[in-house]
Each structure stands twice: as C-alpha cells, then as structure tokens.
XYZ file of C-alpha atoms in Angstrom:
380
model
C 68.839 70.877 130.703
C 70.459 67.887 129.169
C 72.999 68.578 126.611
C 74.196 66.028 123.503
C 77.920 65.110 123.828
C 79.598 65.024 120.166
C 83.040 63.187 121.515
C 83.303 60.434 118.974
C 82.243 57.093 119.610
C 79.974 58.669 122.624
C 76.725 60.519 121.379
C 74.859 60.062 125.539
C 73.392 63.495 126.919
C 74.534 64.829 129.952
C 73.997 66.632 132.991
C 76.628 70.033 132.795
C 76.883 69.947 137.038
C 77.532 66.137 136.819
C 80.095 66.411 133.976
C 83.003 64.799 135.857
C 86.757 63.638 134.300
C 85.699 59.969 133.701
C 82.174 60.233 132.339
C 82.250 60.229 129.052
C 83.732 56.846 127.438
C 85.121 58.003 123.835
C 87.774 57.448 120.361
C 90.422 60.333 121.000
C 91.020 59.217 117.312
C 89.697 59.747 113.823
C 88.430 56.543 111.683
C 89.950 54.647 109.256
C 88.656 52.914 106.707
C 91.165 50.457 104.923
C 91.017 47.167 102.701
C 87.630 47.189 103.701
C 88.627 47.378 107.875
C 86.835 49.958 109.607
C 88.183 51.004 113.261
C 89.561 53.881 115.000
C 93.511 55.062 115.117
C 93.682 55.528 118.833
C 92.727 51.612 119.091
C 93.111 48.183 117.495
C 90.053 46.744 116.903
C 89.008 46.536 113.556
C 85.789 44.974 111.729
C 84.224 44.640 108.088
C 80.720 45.513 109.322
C 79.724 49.281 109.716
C 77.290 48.898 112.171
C 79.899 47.066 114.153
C 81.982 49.921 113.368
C 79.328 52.764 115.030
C 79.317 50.028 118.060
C 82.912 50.173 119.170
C 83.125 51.136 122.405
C 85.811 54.161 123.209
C 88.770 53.424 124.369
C 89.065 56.660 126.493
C 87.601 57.988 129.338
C 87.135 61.858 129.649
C 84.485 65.026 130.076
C 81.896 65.508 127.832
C 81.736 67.933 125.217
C 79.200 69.757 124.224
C 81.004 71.694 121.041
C 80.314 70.479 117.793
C 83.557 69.863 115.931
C 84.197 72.236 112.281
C 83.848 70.082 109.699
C 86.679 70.546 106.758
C 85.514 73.074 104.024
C 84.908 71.390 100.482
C 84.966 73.066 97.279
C 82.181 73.710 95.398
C 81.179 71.660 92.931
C 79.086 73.163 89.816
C 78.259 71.677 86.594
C 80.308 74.840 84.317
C 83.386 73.396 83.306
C 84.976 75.840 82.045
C 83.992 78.991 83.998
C 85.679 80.255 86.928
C 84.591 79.593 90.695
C 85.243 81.323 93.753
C 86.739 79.660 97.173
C 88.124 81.812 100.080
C 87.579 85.010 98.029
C 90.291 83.595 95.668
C 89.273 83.292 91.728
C 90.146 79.998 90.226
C 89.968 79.285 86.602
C 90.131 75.652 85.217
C 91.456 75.079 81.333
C 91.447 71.600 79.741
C 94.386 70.749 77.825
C 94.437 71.977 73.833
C 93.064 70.017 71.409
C 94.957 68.327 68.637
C 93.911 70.744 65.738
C 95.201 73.769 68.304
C 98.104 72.534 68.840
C 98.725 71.693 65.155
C 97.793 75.059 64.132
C 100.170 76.902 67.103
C 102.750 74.573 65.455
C 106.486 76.875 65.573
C 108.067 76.206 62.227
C 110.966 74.053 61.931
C 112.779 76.770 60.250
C 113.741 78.703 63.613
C 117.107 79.151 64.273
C 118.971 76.441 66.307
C 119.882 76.628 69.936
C 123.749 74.500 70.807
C 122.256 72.227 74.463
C 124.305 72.659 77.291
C 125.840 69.064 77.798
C 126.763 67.537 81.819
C 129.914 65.633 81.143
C 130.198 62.602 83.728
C 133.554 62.265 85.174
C 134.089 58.781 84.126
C 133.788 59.811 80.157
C 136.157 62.361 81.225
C 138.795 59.920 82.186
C 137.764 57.785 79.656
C 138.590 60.470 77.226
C 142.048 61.459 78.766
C 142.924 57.106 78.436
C 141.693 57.200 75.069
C 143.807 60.742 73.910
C 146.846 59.276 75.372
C 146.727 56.097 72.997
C 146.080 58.450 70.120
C 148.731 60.401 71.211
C 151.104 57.827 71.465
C 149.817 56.244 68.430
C 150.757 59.571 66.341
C 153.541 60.230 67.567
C 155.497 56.946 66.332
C 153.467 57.388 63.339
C 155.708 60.725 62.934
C 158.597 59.437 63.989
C 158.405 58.080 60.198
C 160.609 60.277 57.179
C 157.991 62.847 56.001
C 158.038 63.520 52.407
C 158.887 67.181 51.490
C 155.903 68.973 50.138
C 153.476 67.064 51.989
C 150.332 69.466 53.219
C 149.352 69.557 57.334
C 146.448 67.382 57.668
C 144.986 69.514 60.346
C 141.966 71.357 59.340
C 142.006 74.838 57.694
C 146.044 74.925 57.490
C 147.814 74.879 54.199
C 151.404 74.793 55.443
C 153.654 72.250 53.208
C 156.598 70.177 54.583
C 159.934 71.953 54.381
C 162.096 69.932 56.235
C 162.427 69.630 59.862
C 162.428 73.501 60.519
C 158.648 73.292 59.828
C 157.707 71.424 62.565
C 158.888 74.697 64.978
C 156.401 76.374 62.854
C 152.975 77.102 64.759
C 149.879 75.553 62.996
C 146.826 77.565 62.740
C 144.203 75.155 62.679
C 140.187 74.392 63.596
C 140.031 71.113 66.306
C 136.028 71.023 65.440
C 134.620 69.250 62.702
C 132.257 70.960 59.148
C 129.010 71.499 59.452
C 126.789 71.582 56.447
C 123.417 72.624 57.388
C 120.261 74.625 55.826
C 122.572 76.234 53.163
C 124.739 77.392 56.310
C 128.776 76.066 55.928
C 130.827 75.999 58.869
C 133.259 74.762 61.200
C 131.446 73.310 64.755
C 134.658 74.845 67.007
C 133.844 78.442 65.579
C 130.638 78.971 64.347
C 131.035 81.299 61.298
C 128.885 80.819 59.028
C 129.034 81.396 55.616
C 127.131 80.521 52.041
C 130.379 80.315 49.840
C 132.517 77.085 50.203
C 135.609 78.876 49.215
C 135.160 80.826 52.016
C 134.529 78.678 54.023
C 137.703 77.316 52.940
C 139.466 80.919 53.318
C 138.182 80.352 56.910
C 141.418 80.927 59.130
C 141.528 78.247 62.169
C 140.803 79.176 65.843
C 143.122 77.631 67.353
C 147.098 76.420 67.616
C 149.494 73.740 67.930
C 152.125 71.486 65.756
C 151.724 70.204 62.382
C 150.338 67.068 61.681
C 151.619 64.719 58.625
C 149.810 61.469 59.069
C 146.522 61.273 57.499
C 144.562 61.692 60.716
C 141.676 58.582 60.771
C 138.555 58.948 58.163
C 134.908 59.501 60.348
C 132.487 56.730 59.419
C 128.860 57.884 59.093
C 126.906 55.090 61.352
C 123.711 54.252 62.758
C 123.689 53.974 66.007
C 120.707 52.387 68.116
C 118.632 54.838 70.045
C 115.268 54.797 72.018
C 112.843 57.486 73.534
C 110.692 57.747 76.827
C 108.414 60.826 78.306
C 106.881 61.998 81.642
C 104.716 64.618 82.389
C 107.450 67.519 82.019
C 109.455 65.831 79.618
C 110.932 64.098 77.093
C 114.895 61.641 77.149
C 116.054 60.728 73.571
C 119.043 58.484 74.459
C 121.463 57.267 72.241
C 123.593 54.206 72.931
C 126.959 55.756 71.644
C 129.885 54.342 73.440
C 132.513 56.822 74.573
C 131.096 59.825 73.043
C 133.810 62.674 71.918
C 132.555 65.687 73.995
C 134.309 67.933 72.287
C 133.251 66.573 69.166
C 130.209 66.209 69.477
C 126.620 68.969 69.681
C 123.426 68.870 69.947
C 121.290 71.676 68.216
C 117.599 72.316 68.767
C 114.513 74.663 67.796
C 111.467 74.105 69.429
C 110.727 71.538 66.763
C 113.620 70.106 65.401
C 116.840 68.410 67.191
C 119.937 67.827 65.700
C 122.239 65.664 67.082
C 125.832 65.148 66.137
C 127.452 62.382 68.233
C 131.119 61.258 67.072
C 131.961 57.799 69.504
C 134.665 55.301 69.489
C 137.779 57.174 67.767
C 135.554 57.228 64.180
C 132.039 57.001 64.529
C 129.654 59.414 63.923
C 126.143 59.236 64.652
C 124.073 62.487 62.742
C 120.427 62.895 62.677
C 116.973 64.846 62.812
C 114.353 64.896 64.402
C 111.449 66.703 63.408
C 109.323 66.385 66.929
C 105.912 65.138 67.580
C 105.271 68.136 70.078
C 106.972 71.662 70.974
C 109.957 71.698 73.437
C 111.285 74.433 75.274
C 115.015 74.737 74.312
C 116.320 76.800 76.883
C 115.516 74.468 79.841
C 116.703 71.548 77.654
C 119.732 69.803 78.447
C 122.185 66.870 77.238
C 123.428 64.293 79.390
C 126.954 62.446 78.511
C 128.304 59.192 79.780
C 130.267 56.292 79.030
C 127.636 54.397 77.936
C 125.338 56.594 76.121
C 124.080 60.101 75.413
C 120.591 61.370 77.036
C 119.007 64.564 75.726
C 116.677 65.654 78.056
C 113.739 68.211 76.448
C 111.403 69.720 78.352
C 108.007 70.084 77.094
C 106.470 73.548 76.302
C 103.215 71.839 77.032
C 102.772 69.245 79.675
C 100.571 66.807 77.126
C 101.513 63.268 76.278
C 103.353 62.430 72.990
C 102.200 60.210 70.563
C 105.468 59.529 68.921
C 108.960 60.856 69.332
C 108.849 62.240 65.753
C 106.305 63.760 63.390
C 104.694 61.268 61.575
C 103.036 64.516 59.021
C 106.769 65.513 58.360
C 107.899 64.533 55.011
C 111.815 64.323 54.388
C 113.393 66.407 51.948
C 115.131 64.418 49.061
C 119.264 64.301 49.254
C 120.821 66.324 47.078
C 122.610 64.350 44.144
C 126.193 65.238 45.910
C 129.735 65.389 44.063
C 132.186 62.365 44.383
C 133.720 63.928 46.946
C 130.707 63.970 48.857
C 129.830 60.357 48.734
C 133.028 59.380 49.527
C 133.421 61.574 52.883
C 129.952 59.799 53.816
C 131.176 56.298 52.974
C 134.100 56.757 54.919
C 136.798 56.932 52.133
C 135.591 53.934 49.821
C 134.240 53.904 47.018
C 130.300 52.860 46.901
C 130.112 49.153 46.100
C 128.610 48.417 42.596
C 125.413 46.196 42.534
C 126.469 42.635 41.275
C 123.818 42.951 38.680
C 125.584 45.469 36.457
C 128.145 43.419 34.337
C 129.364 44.960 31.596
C 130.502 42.631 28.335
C 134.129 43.365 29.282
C 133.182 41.254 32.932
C 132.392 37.721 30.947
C 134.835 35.384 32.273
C 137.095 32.990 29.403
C 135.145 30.083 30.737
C 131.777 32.444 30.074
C 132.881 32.982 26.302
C 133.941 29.313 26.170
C 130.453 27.652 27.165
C 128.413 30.105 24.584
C 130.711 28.733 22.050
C 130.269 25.141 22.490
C 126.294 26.088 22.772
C 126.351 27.547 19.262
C 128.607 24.795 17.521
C 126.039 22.130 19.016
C 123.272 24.211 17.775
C 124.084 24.578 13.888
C 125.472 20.632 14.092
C 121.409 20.230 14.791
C 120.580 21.871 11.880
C 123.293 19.766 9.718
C 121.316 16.669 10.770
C 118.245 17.819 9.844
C 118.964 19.093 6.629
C 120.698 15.187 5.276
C 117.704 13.479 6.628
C 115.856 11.975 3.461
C 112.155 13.217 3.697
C 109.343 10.843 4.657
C 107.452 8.444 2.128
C 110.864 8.570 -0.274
C-alpha cells in the first residue's frame, strides 16, 4: 500500500520496503515569510510568488515519513468578551480597563495622610554637596571671625541663647538643621516631624540636634519657580524638576495617592515648593525620588496601568491663599518688601516740577478769561 509522505517540501507516496536514506528530497526547515519573501530557513532561495514558493525543491535528501506533524494548539476564540474561557483545564478571565466615570468615582481623597519618598542620592551631588559645604563653611567662619555684639540671639533655628561674650561660644547649641513646614493646619519642623496646631508651640519646640552657635544672619531662602516637565509609561509616571544642586538634606518629597508635594531647596537659596493634585492614583509605597546634579526625578508608580491625560487634575480647583501677616509675605519674598504698583501715587509723590507745570497751566487759563472779558462786544 502506498503511503503519503508529509516531510515538507515533498508530499510523493511511497513504497514502505523501498523507503531508502536518499529518497525523499525535502526542507529540514520551517518557512518564512518576510518583506513579502517567501522561502525556507534551511536554504537561500527566496521568491515573491507563492506558488513559486510550494515549488521549491528541498534542499535535503532523507527517508520518508509517514507521521503527520502536531500542529501548535490555538486558543479559542469566542465572541463573549467578557466571560471566562477555558484552555488546558486552566480558567482565564479577561477585564477591560475601567472606564473614566469608575475611576472618577474610586477617586482616594486628597485628604489622606502623606507618605516622605525614599530619595537615591547620586554620588556626584554628594560631592557636589561636600564642595559646596566647605565654601559655606569657610565663608562663615571669617564672617565670625568679626566682633559679635553682646546680646545678639543664635540664628540657628529653635535656640534662644544670647551672646555673652566669648564663653558662649563653648556653650552647646540645641538647634533643628531642617527647615518649617506649614501644611493642612499641621506646623512643624521637616528634621523632626512633630506636629503641632499652636505656633507657640511650635515655637516651644526644643531642637533635635547639636553644635556651635551661629551669629551671622544665616542667608534668606528665596521662594522660586523652577522649570519642570512630566513623561509616563505603562507602569509609571517621572515628574522631573530641573533644580541644580539640590540640598538633600533639605529637601522632601511627600505623597498620598493623589497629591505630591515637593519641597526642593537648590543652589545655596532656592526653593522650589509645589502641589500636585494628580490626574490618576499612584501607589506611594513603590514610589521613589531620584537626585542628581542636574535635576530631581520623582518616579510614581501607577496604581492602575492606564494612560494619563495630564500630569495634574484639570477638575481640581485651588484653594484661595490665606491673607497672611507681614511677616509672612516677607519670608515668601525673600526678605523685601513687596514692590508697590507704579500706579498708586499718593499727593505727597508730585514732584516740584509736577506742582510747577499745574501752576503755569492755571495762570494761562484765567489770563484767557481776562481777554475775553475787555473785548468790546460785536456790532458796538
């Protein structure tokens, strides 16, 4: 009985006592199909036609074969979405991504307690820094090499100790290294963390750490904007701020699942503070921040793996600023007073020439009105 050999490339029938070892001419090889080239791997011919594809000639001699090969399993494909299917005895259950209003409505709120980001320091900022707290250093110190008025307060944070003369300087200064943090009602220091609703506690609030005694006015902060971009993949989102030589230990970065806060002091007296209320929902704890030279990257990983729209909520509406104290404005305009607008003169403000001008305006006016009155009246 004949029998149908399935080697590729092949297809003859054949006599099972006459089945020798150079018989059957065949492709050891699978096909390929590529930039519209058909051919077989095991050999180099290659052609756009598919009839002259079924017509190569194998490259191999061999026995026949009379087994059919297994073809690969496929899945099963149904028309129900949604349900589940079974392959290999093994459920599997398919779920689209949520829909806007779902997501909206599983929205956390942005009132959930903050979480501080683990930051990676690179260890070129870290030299940087130790260059950069050497020239401060230095800096100070022949600014103290100056006579210090007696009575003059440590300029450290949280210590009260007043210049007594040179014995005060042995004295150990209890102070906090971190900076304040007002926030949701909350008033602390960023080095300790104790929070607490009364500013004259938080005033009361003993420092966490020691050292000397500072008497030079240490240099104001400036509250600046600082230029800062936004990208996402599939697992996350990078907020990176261009801050040059950012102040690890000066700097945080806070986040809920819908809010970050980030705090970035750079370049001795710079700091970079804001919000943002997020378009989607991180998850904090495998969020982390990212600090270099050249800029800070906060890197958030997405609770749901669905593309952003925007970086920040475009529904969230910001609350209005408090009208603050004078103290207030001037710690956020670094010191100086806010410039009035040049459109707010006061009487007190005319210049002499000013006064001089609506003088000569008035005499020429009431001269006028001389003339007129001697002029004889018409048909006299």
């Amino acid at each position: 009985m004949a029998l149908l050999c399935y080697n590729k490339g092949c297809g003859e029938r054949f006599d099972a006592d006459k089945n020798n070892q150079d018989v059957c001419l065949h492709h050891p090889g699978v096909p390929i199909f590529h930039d519209a080239l058909k051919g077989w791997s095991c050999c180099k011919k290659r052609t756009t036609d598919f009839s002259e594809f079924l017509s190569i000639k194998g490259c191999t001699r061999g026995r026949h074969s009379s087994e059919k090969p297994v073809e690969p399993l496929r899945p099963e494909v149904t028309s129900d979405k949604g349900g589940a299917r079974e392959s290999n005895g093994q459920e599997i259950i398919y779920q689209g991504p949520k829909s806007a209003e779902t997501l909206q409505k599983e929205r956390p709120s942005s009132e959930e307690s903050k979480t501080k980001l683990p930051a990676k320091v690179s260890a070129s900022l870290t030299q940087m820094m130790e260059k950069l707290e050497i020239s401060i250093k230095a800096e100070q110190e022949k600014k103290e090499s100056q006579a210090v008025i007696v009575g003059t307060r440590c300029k450290n944070s949280g210590c009260h100790t007043a210049y007594q003369g040179k014995e005060t300087d042995g004295e150990v200064c209890t102070y906090h290294p971190g900076g304040p943090v007002f926030h949701e009602g909350y008033k602390y220091w960023s080095c300790c963390c104790i929070k607490t609703m009364d500013f004259n506690a938080f005033l009361d609030q003993k420092g966490c750490a020691t050292g000397k005694h500072s008497w030079i006015p240490k240099l104001d902060k400036k509250k600046v904007a600082c230029r800062h971009d936004w990208h996402q993949t599939a697992n996350q989102v990078v907020v990176t701020i261009y801050a040059k030589n950012a102040n690890p230990d000066q700097s945080y970065v806070e986040a809920n699942r819908t809010v970050l806060t980030c705090h970035i002091q750079f370049e001795k007296d710079k700091v970079f503070h804001k919000d943002y209320h997020l378009w989607g929902v991180a998850d904090v704890h495998q969020s982390t921040v990212n600090m270099v030279p050249s800029k800070v990257e906060v890197l958030l990983r997405k609770a749901d793996p669905v593309a952003w729209g925007k970086l920040e909520d475009p529904n969230h509406k910001p609350d209005p600023d408090p009208s603050s104290s004078d103290s207030d404005r001037l710690l956020l305009t670094g010191g100086q007073e806010e410039a009035r607008p040049s459109w707010d003169i006061d009487d007190d403000d005319i210049s002499d020439s000013d006064e001089e001008w609506a003088n000569e305006m008035g005499k020429e006016e009431k001269k006028k009105e001389e003339e007129e009155e001697d002029m004889p009246p018409l048909g006299s």
